[in-house]
PDB file of C-alpha atoms in Angstrom:
ATOM      1  CA  MET A1419      -0.030   0.044   0.168  1.00 71.00           C
ATOM      2  CA  THR A1420       1.446   3.117  -1.012  1.00 85.00           C
ATOM      3  CA  PHE A1421       0.141   7.085  -0.804  1.00 86.00           C
ATOM      4  CA  HIS A1422      -0.900   8.443  -4.372  1.00 82.00           C
ATOM      5  CA  LYS A1423       0.906  11.282  -5.967  1.00 86.00           C
ATOM      6  CA  GLU A1424      -2.351  12.771  -6.342  1.00 86.00           C
ATOM      7  CA  GLY A1425      -2.854  13.445  -2.808  1.00 85.00           C
ATOM      8  CA  TYR A1426       0.466  15.157  -1.908  1.00 90.00           C
ATOM      9  CA  THR A1427      -1.172  18.661  -1.956  1.00 90.00           C
ATOM     10  CA  SER A1428      -4.055  17.447   0.164  1.00 87.00           C
ATOM     11  CA  LEU A1429      -1.929  15.759   2.764  1.00 91.00           C
ATOM     12  CA  ALA A1430      -0.055  19.011   2.878  1.00 95.00           C
ATOM     13  CA  LEU A1431      -2.856  21.401   3.529  1.00 93.00           C
ATOM     14  CA  CYS A1432      -4.117  18.690   6.153  1.00 93.00           C
ATOM     15  CA  ILE A1433      -1.088  18.619   8.039  1.00 95.00           C
ATOM     16  CA  LEU A1434      -0.850  22.510   7.743  1.00 96.00           C
ATOM     17  CA  PHE A1435      -4.097  23.049   9.026  1.00 95.00           C
ATOM     18  CA  ILE A1436      -4.066  20.430  11.651  1.00 95.00           C
ATOM     19  CA  PHE A1437      -0.771  22.489  12.941  1.00 95.00           C
ATOM     20  CA  VAL A1438      -2.451  25.751  12.999  1.00 95.00           C
ATOM     21  CA  LEU A1439      -5.659  24.549  14.481  1.00 93.00           C
ATOM     22  CA  ASN A1440      -3.828  22.968  17.483  1.00 92.00           C
ATOM     23  CA  ALA A1441      -1.498  26.143  17.820  1.00 92.00           C
ATOM     24  CA  VAL A1442      -4.271  28.268  18.238  1.00 91.00           C
ATOM     25  CA  ILE A1443      -6.086  26.037  20.690  1.00 89.00           C
ATOM     26  CA  GLN A1444      -2.671  25.579  22.802  1.00 88.00           C
ATOM     27  CA  PHE A1445      -2.113  29.337  22.832  1.00 86.00           C
ATOM     28  CA  TYR A1446      -5.627  30.535  23.448  1.00 86.00           C
ATOM     29  CA  TYR A1447      -7.009  27.914  25.472  1.00 86.00           C
ATOM     30  CA  PRO A1448      -4.088  26.502  27.302  1.00 86.00           C
ATOM     31  CA  GLN A1449      -6.436  25.038  30.116  1.00 87.00           C
ATOM     32  CA  ALA A1450      -9.046  23.630  28.004  1.00 86.00           C
ATOM     33  CA  PHE A1451      -8.424  20.021  28.418  1.00 88.00           C
ATOM     34  CA  ALA A1452     -11.475  18.619  27.053  1.00 91.00           C
ATOM     35  CA  LEU A1453     -11.316  21.068  23.893  1.00 90.00           C
ATOM     36  CA  LYS A1454      -7.857  20.137  23.534  1.00 90.00           C
ATOM     37  CA  TRP A1455      -8.612  16.302  23.309  1.00 93.00           C
ATOM     38  CA  PHE A1456     -11.604  16.914  20.890  1.00 93.00           C
ATOM     39  CA  ILE A1457      -9.224  18.933  18.809  1.00 92.00           C
ATOM     40  CA  TYR A1458      -6.684  16.202  18.935  1.00 93.00           C
ATOM     41  CA  ILE A1459      -9.115  13.158  18.032  1.00 94.00           C
ATOM     42  CA  LEU A1460     -10.747  15.587  14.952  1.00 94.00           C
ATOM     43  CA  SER A1461      -7.236  16.047  14.002  1.00 94.00           C
ATOM     44  CA  ALA A1462      -6.283  12.622  13.700  1.00 95.00           C
ATOM     45  CA  LEU A1463      -9.408  11.347  11.971  1.00 94.00           C
ATOM     46  CA  LEU A1464      -8.855  14.115   9.208  1.00 92.00           C
ATOM     47  CA  PHE A1465      -5.517  12.943   8.780  1.00 93.00           C
ATOM     48  CA  ILE A1466      -6.627   9.183   8.320  1.00 91.00           C
ATOM     49  CA  ILE A1467      -9.637  10.153   6.174  1.00 86.00           C
ATOM     50  CA  ILE A1468      -7.124  11.852   3.814  1.00 86.00           C
ATOM     51  CA  VAL A1469      -4.505   8.974   3.867  1.00 89.00           C
ATOM     52  CA  GLN A1470      -6.997   6.208   3.333  1.00 82.00           C
ATOM     53  CA  PHE A1471      -8.881   8.390   0.579  1.00 80.00           C
ATOM     54  CA  PHE A1472      -5.620   8.532  -1.408  1.00 85.00           C
ATOM     55  CA  ARG A1473      -4.275   5.261  -0.733  1.00 84.00           C
ATOM     56  CA  SER A1474      -2.779   3.033  -3.809  1.00 84.00           C
ATOM     57  CA  PRO A1475      -2.787  -0.449  -3.049  1.00 84.00           C
ATOM     58  CA  SER A1476      -0.117  -2.827  -4.763  1.00 84.00           C
ATOM     59  CA  PHE A1477      -1.135  -6.384  -6.356  1.00 85.00           C
ATOM     60  CA  ALA A1478      -0.363  -8.472  -9.337  1.00 89.00           C
ATOM     61  CA  ILE A1479      -2.537  -7.834 -12.531  1.00 91.00           C
ATOM     62  CA  THR A1480      -3.355 -10.766 -14.633  1.00 91.00           C
ATOM     63  CA  LYS A1481      -3.557  -9.544 -18.231  1.00 92.00           C
ATOM     64  CA  ASP A1482      -5.478 -11.234 -20.889  1.00 93.00           C
ATOM     65  CA  GLU A1483      -6.573 -10.047 -24.440  1.00 92.00           C
ATOM     66  CA  GLN A1484     -10.063 -11.689 -24.057  1.00 94.00           C
ATOM     67  CA  THR A1485     -10.844 -10.100 -20.572  1.00 96.00           C
ATOM     68  CA  VAL A1486     -11.946  -6.514 -19.784  1.00 97.00           C
ATOM     69  CA  LEU A1487     -10.833  -5.552 -16.322  1.00 97.00           C
ATOM     70  CA  CYS A1488     -12.680  -3.168 -14.325  1.00 96.00           C
ATOM     71  CA  PRO A1489     -11.297   0.109 -14.264  1.00 95.00           C
ATOM     72  CA  ALA A1490     -12.073   1.346 -10.751  1.00 93.00           C
ATOM     73  CA  ASP A1491     -13.249   0.425  -7.334  1.00 94.00           C
ATOM     74  CA  GLY A1492     -16.786   0.513  -6.526  1.00 93.00           C
ATOM     75  CA  LYS A1493     -20.364  -0.821  -6.951  1.00 95.00           C
ATOM     76  CA  VAL A1494     -21.648  -1.855 -10.358  1.00 96.00           C
ATOM     77  CA  VAL A1495     -25.190   0.318 -10.882  1.00 93.00           C
ATOM     78  CA  VAL A1496     -25.772  -0.076 -14.447  1.00 93.00           C
ATOM     79  CA  ILE A1497     -25.735  -2.896 -17.143  1.00 96.00           C
ATOM     80  CA  GLU A1498     -27.498  -1.968 -20.182  1.00 95.00           C
ATOM     81  CA  GLU A1499     -27.574  -1.840 -23.815  1.00 96.00           C
ATOM     82  CA  THR A1500     -27.887   1.434 -24.856  1.00 94.00           C
ATOM     83  CA  GLU A1501     -26.685   4.027 -27.697  1.00 93.00           C
ATOM     84  CA  GLU A1502     -23.222   5.315 -27.709  1.00 92.00           C
ATOM     85  CA  GLY A1503     -23.491   8.689 -28.928  1.00 90.00           C
ATOM     86  CA  GLU A1504     -19.899  10.533 -29.283  1.00 91.00           C
ATOM     87  CA  VAL A1505     -17.690   7.881 -30.975  1.00 94.00           C
ATOM     88  CA  PHE A1506     -18.991   4.907 -32.271  1.00 94.00           C
ATOM     89  CA  LYS A1507     -22.527   5.870 -32.674  1.00 93.00           C
ATOM     90  CA  ASP A1508     -24.116   2.576 -32.467  1.00 94.00           C
ATOM     91  CA  LYS A1509     -25.536  -0.104 -29.610  1.00 96.00           C
ATOM     92  CA  ARG A1510     -23.072  -0.846 -26.867  1.00 96.00           C
ATOM     93  CA  ILE A1511     -23.385  -2.646 -23.402  1.00 97.00           C
ATOM     94  CA  GLN A1512     -22.923  -0.063 -20.713  1.00 96.00           C
ATOM     95  CA  ILE A1513     -21.577  -1.024 -17.471  1.00 97.00           C
ATOM     96  CA  SER A1514     -21.285   1.708 -15.033  1.00 94.00           C
ATOM     97  CA  VAL A1515     -19.310   1.546 -11.592  1.00 95.00           C
ATOM     98  CA  PHE A1516     -19.784   4.157  -8.952  1.00 91.00           C
ATOM     99  CA  MET A1517     -17.002   5.071  -6.682  1.00 88.00           C
ATOM    100  CA  SER A1518     -18.100   6.097  -2.947  1.00 84.00           C
ATOM    101  CA  PRO A1519     -15.568   8.459  -0.879  1.00 78.00           C
ATOM    102  CA  VAL A1520     -14.375   5.244   0.909  1.00 82.00           C
ATOM    103  CA  ASN A1521     -13.231   3.325  -2.210  1.00 86.00           C
ATOM    104  CA  VAL A1522      -9.589   3.724  -3.584  1.00 83.00           C
ATOM    105  CA  HIS A1523      -9.938   6.453  -6.551  1.00 84.00           C
ATOM    106  CA  VAL A1524      -7.167   4.968  -8.897  1.00 91.00           C
ATOM    107  CA  ASN A1525      -8.331   4.257 -12.468  1.00 94.00           C
ATOM    108  CA  ARG A1526      -6.752   1.589 -14.589  1.00 95.00           C
ATOM    109  CA  ASN A1527      -6.992   0.715 -18.272  1.00 97.00           C
ATOM    110  CA  PRO A1528      -9.255  -2.064 -18.663  1.00 97.00           C
ATOM    111  CA  ILE A1529      -7.700  -3.353 -22.196  1.00 97.00           C
ATOM    112  CA  GLY A1530      -4.010  -2.914 -23.233  1.00 97.00           C
ATOM    113  CA  GLY A1531      -3.514  -1.171 -26.615  1.00 96.00           C
ATOM    114  CA  VAL A1532      -3.326   1.926 -28.564  1.00 97.00           C
ATOM    115  CA  VAL A1533      -5.408   5.018 -27.588  1.00 97.00           C
ATOM    116  CA  LYS A1534      -7.328   5.886 -30.503  1.00 97.00           C
ATOM    117  CA  TYR A1535      -9.556   8.824 -29.047  1.00 97.00           C
ATOM    118  CA  PHE A1536      -9.425  11.085 -25.858  1.00 96.00           C
ATOM    119  CA  LYS A1537     -11.481  14.048 -25.203  1.00 95.00           C
ATOM    120  CA  TYR A1538     -11.900  16.144 -22.027  1.00 92.00           C
ATOM    121  CA  HIS A1539     -15.380  17.421 -21.805  1.00 89.00           C
ATOM    122  CA  PRO A1540     -16.364  20.487 -19.218  1.00 86.00           C
ATOM    123  CA  GLY A1541     -19.965  20.281 -18.079  1.00 72.00           C
ATOM    124  CA  LYS A1542     -22.359  20.186 -14.859  1.00 71.00           C
ATOM    125  CA  TYR A1543     -21.818  17.856 -11.481  1.00 64.00           C
ATOM    126  CA  LEU A1544     -25.253  16.382 -11.031  1.00 65.00           C
ATOM    127  CA  VAL A1545     -24.986  13.335  -8.788  1.00 63.00           C
ATOM    128  CA  ALA A1546     -23.139  10.346 -10.137  1.00 59.00           C
ATOM    129  CA  TRP A1547     -26.153   8.114 -10.353  1.00 59.00           C
ATOM    130  CA  HIS A1548     -28.192  10.710 -12.330  1.00 60.00           C
ATOM    131  CA  PRO A1549     -29.025   9.240 -15.651  1.00 61.00           C
ATOM    132  CA  LYS A1550     -27.862  12.449 -17.431  1.00 63.00           C
ATOM    133  CA  SER A1551     -24.556  12.495 -15.695  1.00 62.00           C
ATOM    134  CA  SER A1552     -22.700  10.210 -18.427  1.00 67.00           C
ATOM    135  CA  THR A1553     -23.563  12.883 -21.042  1.00 67.00           C
ATOM    136  CA  GLU A1554     -23.876  16.310 -19.106  1.00 70.00           C
ATOM    137  CA  ASN A1555     -21.378  15.834 -16.338  1.00 78.00           C
ATOM    138  CA  GLU A1556     -17.579  16.879 -16.377  1.00 85.00           C
ATOM    139  CA  ARG A1557     -15.721  13.940 -17.923  1.00 88.00           C
ATOM    140  CA  THR A1558     -13.220  12.602 -20.289  1.00 92.00           C
ATOM    141  CA  THR A1559     -13.990   9.942 -22.819  1.00 95.00           C
ATOM    142  CA  VAL A1560     -10.879   7.395 -23.764  1.00 97.00           C
ATOM    143  CA  VAL A1561     -11.167   5.005 -26.504  1.00 97.00           C
ATOM    144  CA  ILE A1562      -8.391   1.779 -26.299  1.00 97.00           C
ATOM    145  CA  GLU A1563      -8.047  -0.527 -29.584  1.00 96.00           C
ATOM    146  CA  ASN A1564      -6.411  -3.939 -28.923  1.00 95.00           C
ATOM    147  CA  LYS A1565      -4.226  -5.782 -31.151  1.00 93.00           C
ATOM    148  CA  LYS A1566      -6.997  -7.669 -32.444  1.00 92.00           C
ATOM    149  CA  GLY A1567      -8.808  -4.488 -33.336  1.00 93.00           C
ATOM    150  CA  THR A1568     -11.493  -4.638 -30.609  1.00 94.00           C
ATOM    151  CA  SER A1569     -12.187  -0.949 -29.463  1.00 95.00           C
ATOM    152  CA  ILE A1570     -13.508  -0.096 -25.817  1.00 96.00           C
ATOM    153  CA  LEU A1571     -14.841   3.219 -24.622  1.00 97.00           C
ATOM    154  CA  PHE A1572     -14.314   4.495 -20.993  1.00 95.00           C
ATOM    155  CA  ARG A1573     -15.397   7.348 -18.993  1.00 93.00           C
ATOM    156  CA  GLN A1574     -14.419   9.390 -16.087  1.00 92.00           C
ATOM    157  CA  ILE A1575     -17.528  11.231 -14.692  1.00 89.00           C
ATOM    158  CA  ALA A1576     -17.267  13.830 -12.000  1.00 82.00           C
ATOM    159  CA  GLY A1577     -20.042  14.060  -9.647  1.00 70.00           C
ATOM    160  CA  ALA A1578     -21.532  16.361  -6.810  1.00 61.00           C
ATOM    161  CA  MET A1579     -18.532  15.739  -4.634  1.00 58.00           C
ATOM    162  CA  ALA A1580     -15.972  14.844  -7.241  1.00 52.00           C
ATOM    163  CA  ARG A1581     -14.881  18.198  -9.302  1.00 57.00           C
ATOM    164  CA  ARG A1582     -11.472  17.300 -10.061  1.00 76.00           C
ATOM    165  CA  ILE A1583     -10.729  14.716 -12.888  1.00 85.00           C
ATOM    166  CA  VAL A1584      -6.688  13.761 -13.694  1.00 88.00           C
ATOM    167  CA  TRP A1585      -5.862  11.524 -16.463  1.00 92.00           C
ATOM    168  CA  TYR A1586      -2.446  10.445 -17.752  1.00 93.00           C
ATOM    169  CA  VAL A1587      -3.015   9.441 -21.371  1.00 94.00           C
ATOM    170  CA  LYS A1588      -3.593  10.764 -24.769  1.00 94.00           C
ATOM    171  CA  GLU A1589      -4.200   9.935 -28.286  1.00 96.00           C
ATOM    172  CA  GLY A1590      -1.484   7.821 -29.689  1.00 95.00           C
ATOM    173  CA  ASP A1591      -0.364   6.237 -26.573  1.00 96.00           C
ATOM    174  CA  LYS A1592       0.408   2.590 -26.028  1.00 97.00           C
ATOM    175  CA  VAL A1593      -0.889   1.321 -22.951  1.00 97.00           C
ATOM    176  CA  GLU A1594      -0.983  -1.793 -20.868  1.00 96.00           C
ATOM    177  CA  GLN A1595      -3.836  -3.271 -19.092  1.00 97.00           C
ATOM    178  CA  GLY A1596      -4.718  -2.608 -15.739  1.00 95.00           C
ATOM    179  CA  ASP A1597      -2.307   0.364 -15.895  1.00 95.00           C
ATOM    180  CA  GLN A1598      -3.231   3.522 -14.347  1.00 94.00           C
ATOM    181  CA  PHE A1599      -5.083   5.916 -16.718  1.00 92.00           C
ATOM    182  CA  GLY A1600      -6.475   8.433 -14.171  1.00 92.00           C
ATOM    183  CA  PHE A1601      -7.877   9.495 -11.012  1.00 89.00           C
ATOM    184  CA  ILE A1602     -11.056  10.860  -9.561  1.00 85.00           C
ATOM    185  CA  LYS A1603     -11.100  12.976  -6.178  1.00 77.00           C
ATOM    186  CA  PHE A1604     -13.783  12.404  -3.667  1.00 68.00           C
ATOM    187  CA  GLY A1605     -16.258   9.756  -5.133  1.00 66.00           C
ATOM    188  CA  SER A1606     -18.072   9.912  -8.863  1.00 82.00           C
ATOM    189  CA  ARG A1607     -18.342   6.876 -11.489  1.00 87.00           C
ATOM    190  CA  VAL A1608     -16.744   5.276 -14.585  1.00 93.00           C
ATOM    191  CA  ASP A1609     -18.660   3.987 -17.427  1.00 94.00           C
ATOM    192  CA  ILE A1610     -17.606   1.387 -19.798  1.00 96.00           C
ATOM    193  CA  PHE A1611     -19.281   0.575 -23.148  1.00 97.00           C
ATOM    194  CA  LEU A1612     -18.804  -2.733 -24.728  1.00 97.00           C
ATOM    195  CA  PRO A1613     -19.132  -4.299 -28.260  1.00 95.00           C
ATOM    196  CA  LEU A1614     -22.685  -6.232 -28.106  1.00 95.00           C
ATOM    197  CA  GLY A1615     -22.137  -9.888 -27.979  1.00 92.00           C
ATOM    198  CA  THR A1616     -19.600  -9.454 -25.206  1.00 95.00           C
ATOM    199  CA  LYS A1617     -20.087 -11.964 -22.214  1.00 96.00           C
ATOM    200  CA  ILE A1618     -20.902  -9.897 -18.850  1.00 97.00           C
ATOM    201  CA  ASN A1619     -18.893 -11.490 -15.804  1.00 96.00           C
ATOM    202  CA  VAL A1620     -20.616  -8.817 -13.105  1.00 97.00           C
ATOM    203  CA  ASN A1621     -24.192  -8.403 -11.860  1.00 96.00           C
ATOM    204  CA  LEU A1622     -26.032  -5.269 -10.589  1.00 95.00           C
ATOM    205  CA  GLY A1623     -24.986  -4.167  -7.068  1.00 94.00           C
ATOM    206  CA  GLU A1624     -21.780  -6.304  -7.643  1.00 96.00           C
ATOM    207  CA  VAL A1625     -18.630  -4.685  -5.433  1.00 96.00           C
ATOM    208  CA  VAL A1626     -16.047  -4.524  -8.062  1.00 97.00           C
ATOM    209  CA  LYS A1627     -11.942  -4.247  -7.187  1.00 95.00           C
ATOM    210  CA  GLY A1628     -10.073  -1.659 -10.200  1.00 94.00           C
ATOM    211  CA  GLY A1629      -7.555  -3.915 -12.217  1.00 94.00           C
ATOM    212  CA  ARG A1630      -8.691  -7.291 -10.319  1.00 94.00           C
ATOM    213  CA  THR A1631     -12.310  -7.918 -11.100  1.00 96.00           C
ATOM    214  CA  VAL A1632     -13.001  -9.281 -14.613  1.00 97.00           C
ATOM    215  CA  LEU A1633     -15.938  -7.320 -15.686  1.00 96.00           C
ATOM    216  CA  ALA A1634     -16.353  -8.922 -19.319  1.00 96.00           C
ATOM    217  CA  GLU A1635     -15.060 -11.454 -21.865  1.00 96.00           C
ATOM    218  CA  LEU A1636     -14.661 -10.559 -25.300  1.00 93.00           C
ATOM    219  CA  THR A1637     -15.693 -12.749 -28.033  1.00 84.00           C
ATOM    220  CA  ALA A1638     -13.437 -14.115 -30.323  1.00 67.00           C
TER     221      ALA A1638
END
């Protein structure tokens, strides 16, 4: 388990806030022992929350050209056939994973291959489970094509709390399955669009792990 690089600024601000808060209490209320213990406990909880939110677990990734790995930790909230209107403009199977604030927020490539399309979309901050969040919220769209010519589209979607999306890929990049492609701060969701006929290996409501859970199996 390591601390993710996206959390360095947040951790520094947290430590500064804790230091200033404790210094003020110690200076102005030196005899208020109950208040000081309350502030100590609050400071410890705040520090723990920041550390756990930006945690980045290390684990072995099983790579397979026939499988689609889950891009994020969370819960499956959508499995449906839908029209993908930005890139493919045809029907696809959409799987959406909702990330709560307690989940690991690292985002990983579901397949390996070449990034054929990338676009950042500014937008709204509807709650992540809102039906229109996939098309109206701030988001990124990424398409990766594997060696067999199969393309997978996935999106990072900002929510009511998550207002910062970070990505590490661009068009033309060659990426490995399971490697990090981005990070979403403070909870949101990731959508993935699969070709019709893909075998789905998860169910609605299932808890999934980024880079470990096999969402689906691609057909030959």
